[in-house]
Amino acid sequence: MPNRADRPTAARPPLTTDAPAPADAELPRDLVTRGLAAARSAIETEAAAVSALADRLDGVFLDVLTAVATCEGHLVVTGLGKSGLVGRKIAATLASTGTPATFIHSGDALHGDSGAVTGRDLVLALSASGETAEVCAFARMLSDRQIPVIAMTGNEESTLAQLSTYTLDTMVLREADPLNLAPTASTTAALVMGDALACALVVLREFTHHDFARFHPSGALGRRLLGGEA
């Protein structure tokens, strides 16, 4: 019987050089310089995109304000992808500042969730291009039911804009990333337009600190508003 020393051993995998660099490893100086320049450019690009929105608070924005303020139901916000994530934040901000609002994913709307929207509601639909298939299909369904849609898009000539009662223009000259591809400036512009809408509604509804505290009793903010009671 062969002893243990005579048995063949499994070959060990070769050592690789793909191990992660230690945390204190230095990056190439030129890449660091270019990376910082890209970061500064991103901030400047997004700041310019936000600043440009102020000149678009025109008659359409006032019409949207009136429609939302007098809505007897909910403002239903919808979107897909990054625009959907922004839409969730807009709905949450509106709800916490006195405007009954909720979010429905555009994809889910096409699989039955559109039934949650009633004839008393308004729908705010987000799509940077205005051509997102699911968002447009949902808007078309709503149009067939004569439910008003507010488009928030960077393309006023888009399919979504054509299907909507109102269009809030969130066009940006370019995205903030070096490739001009990732939703960055466009999503920031949409988020800020949503905040502008919410802030205007706070004034129109004469929403107070006390009202806010009733909706937000927990956490540090709730404790501050309620004088330590929360």
XYZ file of C-alpha atoms in Angstrom:
230
model
C 0.000 0.000 0.000
C 1.546 3.329 -0.994
C 2.304 5.687 1.838
C 0.932 9.207 2.032
C 4.128 10.685 0.651
C 3.751 8.680 -2.570
C 0.186 9.883 -3.315
C -0.222 12.511 -6.075
C -1.101 15.954 -4.832
C -3.562 18.357 -6.473
C -1.931 21.130 -8.407
C -2.121 24.487 -6.702
C -3.597 27.373 -8.693
C -0.972 29.844 -9.869
C -0.547 33.019 -7.915
C -2.244 36.006 -9.521
C -1.339 39.651 -9.515
C -4.983 40.839 -9.545
C -5.250 41.334 -5.804
C -6.692 44.720 -4.808
C -4.170 47.420 -4.142
C -3.605 48.312 -0.499
C -5.649 51.212 0.814
C -2.608 53.470 1.011
C -1.584 52.861 -2.635
C -1.263 56.049 -4.655
C -3.298 56.600 -7.800
C -1.618 58.078 -10.852
C -1.404 61.821 -10.363
C -2.852 62.617 -13.789
C -5.933 60.491 -13.113
C -6.472 62.193 -9.768
C -6.218 65.609 -11.415
C -8.677 64.630 -14.145
C -11.024 63.058 -11.610
C -11.143 66.220 -9.509
C -11.742 68.293 -12.621
C -14.660 66.012 -13.530
C -16.087 66.392 -10.030
C -15.918 70.196 -10.204
C -17.416 70.141 -13.698
C -20.291 67.947 -12.477
C -21.156 70.393 -9.711
C -20.954 73.367 -12.058
C -23.053 71.608 -14.727
C -25.770 70.624 -12.284
C -25.789 74.067 -10.661
C -26.319 75.654 -14.079
C -29.111 73.194 -14.881
C -30.881 74.049 -11.623
C -30.410 77.797 -12.081
C -31.985 77.646 -15.541
C -35.215 76.258 -14.070
C -36.072 79.550 -12.373
C -36.843 81.162 -15.738
C -39.322 78.372 -16.547
C -41.727 79.072 -13.692
C -44.215 80.505 -16.138
C -47.937 80.298 -16.737
C -47.817 76.523 -17.166
C -46.212 76.146 -13.748
C -48.992 78.298 -12.267
C -51.599 76.148 -14.015
C -50.001 73.034 -12.521
C -49.979 74.640 -9.083
C -53.664 75.439 -9.361
C -54.520 71.949 -10.599
C -52.634 70.240 -7.768
C -53.884 72.623 -5.084
C -57.517 72.082 -6.110
C -57.213 68.340 -6.762
C -59.846 66.444 -4.785
C -57.865 63.218 -4.797
C -54.169 62.334 -4.790
C -51.281 63.455 -6.925
C -49.981 60.143 -8.238
C -46.320 60.322 -9.283
C -44.943 57.800 -11.757
C -41.671 57.051 -13.495
C -39.163 54.351 -14.360
C -35.468 53.855 -13.636
C -33.655 56.911 -12.279
C -36.682 59.095 -13.018
C -38.738 56.666 -10.952
C -36.372 57.050 -8.002
C -36.670 60.835 -8.287
C -40.441 60.463 -8.518
C -40.534 58.523 -5.258
C -38.665 61.358 -3.538
C -40.994 64.002 -5.019
C -44.062 62.067 -3.842
C -42.585 61.718 -0.356
C -41.783 65.442 -0.131
C -45.258 66.410 -1.286
C -46.938 64.041 1.164
C -44.924 65.360 4.109
C -45.753 68.975 3.249
C -49.507 68.705 2.991
C -50.211 67.454 -0.547
C -51.729 63.950 -0.636
C -49.344 62.114 -2.947
C -48.228 58.592 -3.714
C -45.943 56.803 -6.186
C -46.799 54.081 -8.698
C -44.037 52.457 -10.749
C -44.885 52.793 -14.433
C -44.137 49.144 -15.099
C -46.425 48.039 -12.286
C -49.124 50.386 -13.578
C -49.277 48.319 -16.771
C -49.809 45.163 -14.710
C -52.844 46.261 -12.732
C -51.645 49.009 -10.398
C -53.201 51.674 -12.640
C -56.469 50.676 -11.018
C -55.381 52.639 -7.945
C -55.767 55.900 -9.879
C -59.263 57.374 -9.635
C -61.085 60.057 -11.544
C -60.385 62.488 -8.703
C -56.598 62.146 -9.019
C -53.865 63.882 -10.994
C -50.810 62.085 -12.314
C -47.290 63.534 -12.494
C -45.256 61.504 -15.000
C -41.448 61.771 -15.137
C -39.296 60.924 -18.156
C -36.216 62.889 -19.186
C -36.612 61.904 -22.834
C -40.397 61.840 -22.765
C -40.227 58.596 -24.740
C -39.955 55.957 -21.989
C -42.276 53.243 -23.311
C -43.901 52.256 -20.021
C -44.424 55.846 -18.891
C -45.996 56.777 -22.222
C -48.210 53.675 -22.197
C -49.431 54.566 -18.697
C -50.080 58.157 -19.780
C -52.056 56.895 -22.769
C -54.193 54.728 -20.474
C -54.857 57.718 -18.243
C -55.724 59.905 -21.212
C -58.273 57.313 -22.331
C -59.813 57.560 -18.851
C -59.744 61.385 -19.022
C -57.422 61.641 -16.009
C -55.159 64.712 -16.312
C -51.434 64.060 -16.644
C -48.612 66.475 -15.818
C -45.475 65.621 -17.794
C -42.100 66.468 -16.281
C -39.686 66.030 -19.156
C -36.745 67.539 -20.960
C -38.477 67.257 -24.334
C -41.594 69.363 -24.832
C -42.184 67.759 -28.249
C -42.066 64.204 -26.899
C -44.764 61.558 -26.899
C -45.299 62.020 -23.168
C -45.750 65.771 -23.566
C -48.277 65.214 -26.346
C -50.271 62.850 -24.130
C -50.299 65.246 -21.179
C -52.483 68.130 -20.099
C -49.525 70.121 -18.760
C -45.770 69.939 -19.382
C -43.102 71.086 -16.929
C -39.868 71.663 -18.867
C -36.782 70.190 -17.169
C -34.480 70.233 -20.203
C -30.737 70.307 -19.508
C -27.977 71.185 -21.966
C -25.951 68.098 -21.042
C -25.543 65.505 -18.341
C -22.898 66.127 -15.709
C -20.801 62.999 -16.197
C -17.765 63.008 -18.535
C -19.548 60.692 -20.989
C -22.698 62.830 -21.111
C -24.707 59.629 -20.622
C -25.548 58.968 -16.969
C -28.746 60.604 -15.660
C -27.165 63.279 -13.477
C -28.064 66.855 -14.376
C -31.428 65.713 -15.763
C -32.425 63.888 -12.578
C -31.232 66.792 -10.440
C -33.332 69.206 -12.502
C -36.407 66.986 -12.113
C -35.863 66.685 -8.369
C -35.513 70.451 -7.976
C -38.607 71.129 -10.074
C -40.469 68.758 -7.768
C -39.139 70.618 -4.733
C -40.204 73.930 -6.295
C -43.715 72.572 -6.743
C -43.832 71.312 -3.157
C -42.533 74.599 -1.733
C -45.069 76.657 -3.677
C -47.840 74.380 -2.425
C -46.667 74.881 1.174
C -47.440 78.577 0.721
C -50.725 78.046 -1.131
C -51.969 75.645 1.556
C -50.684 77.896 4.378
C -48.952 74.813 5.725
C -47.373 75.491 9.141
C -44.685 74.091 11.435
C -47.476 72.565 13.503
C -48.910 70.844 10.441
C -45.482 69.469 9.544
C -44.998 68.151 13.088
C -48.279 66.220 12.880
C -46.965 64.355 9.837
C -43.405 63.980 11.170
C -43.500 63.302 14.934
C -40.466 60.987 15.073
C -36.741 61.518 14.829
C -34.637 64.563 15.656
C -36.773 66.812 13.470
C -39.974 65.650 15.135
C -38.506 66.160 18.615
C -37.403 69.678 17.709
C -40.772 70.615 16.260
C -42.680 69.165 19.218
C -40.379 70.631 21.821
C -38.939 67.309 22.977
C -42.294 65.520 23.203
C -41.575 63.037 20.385
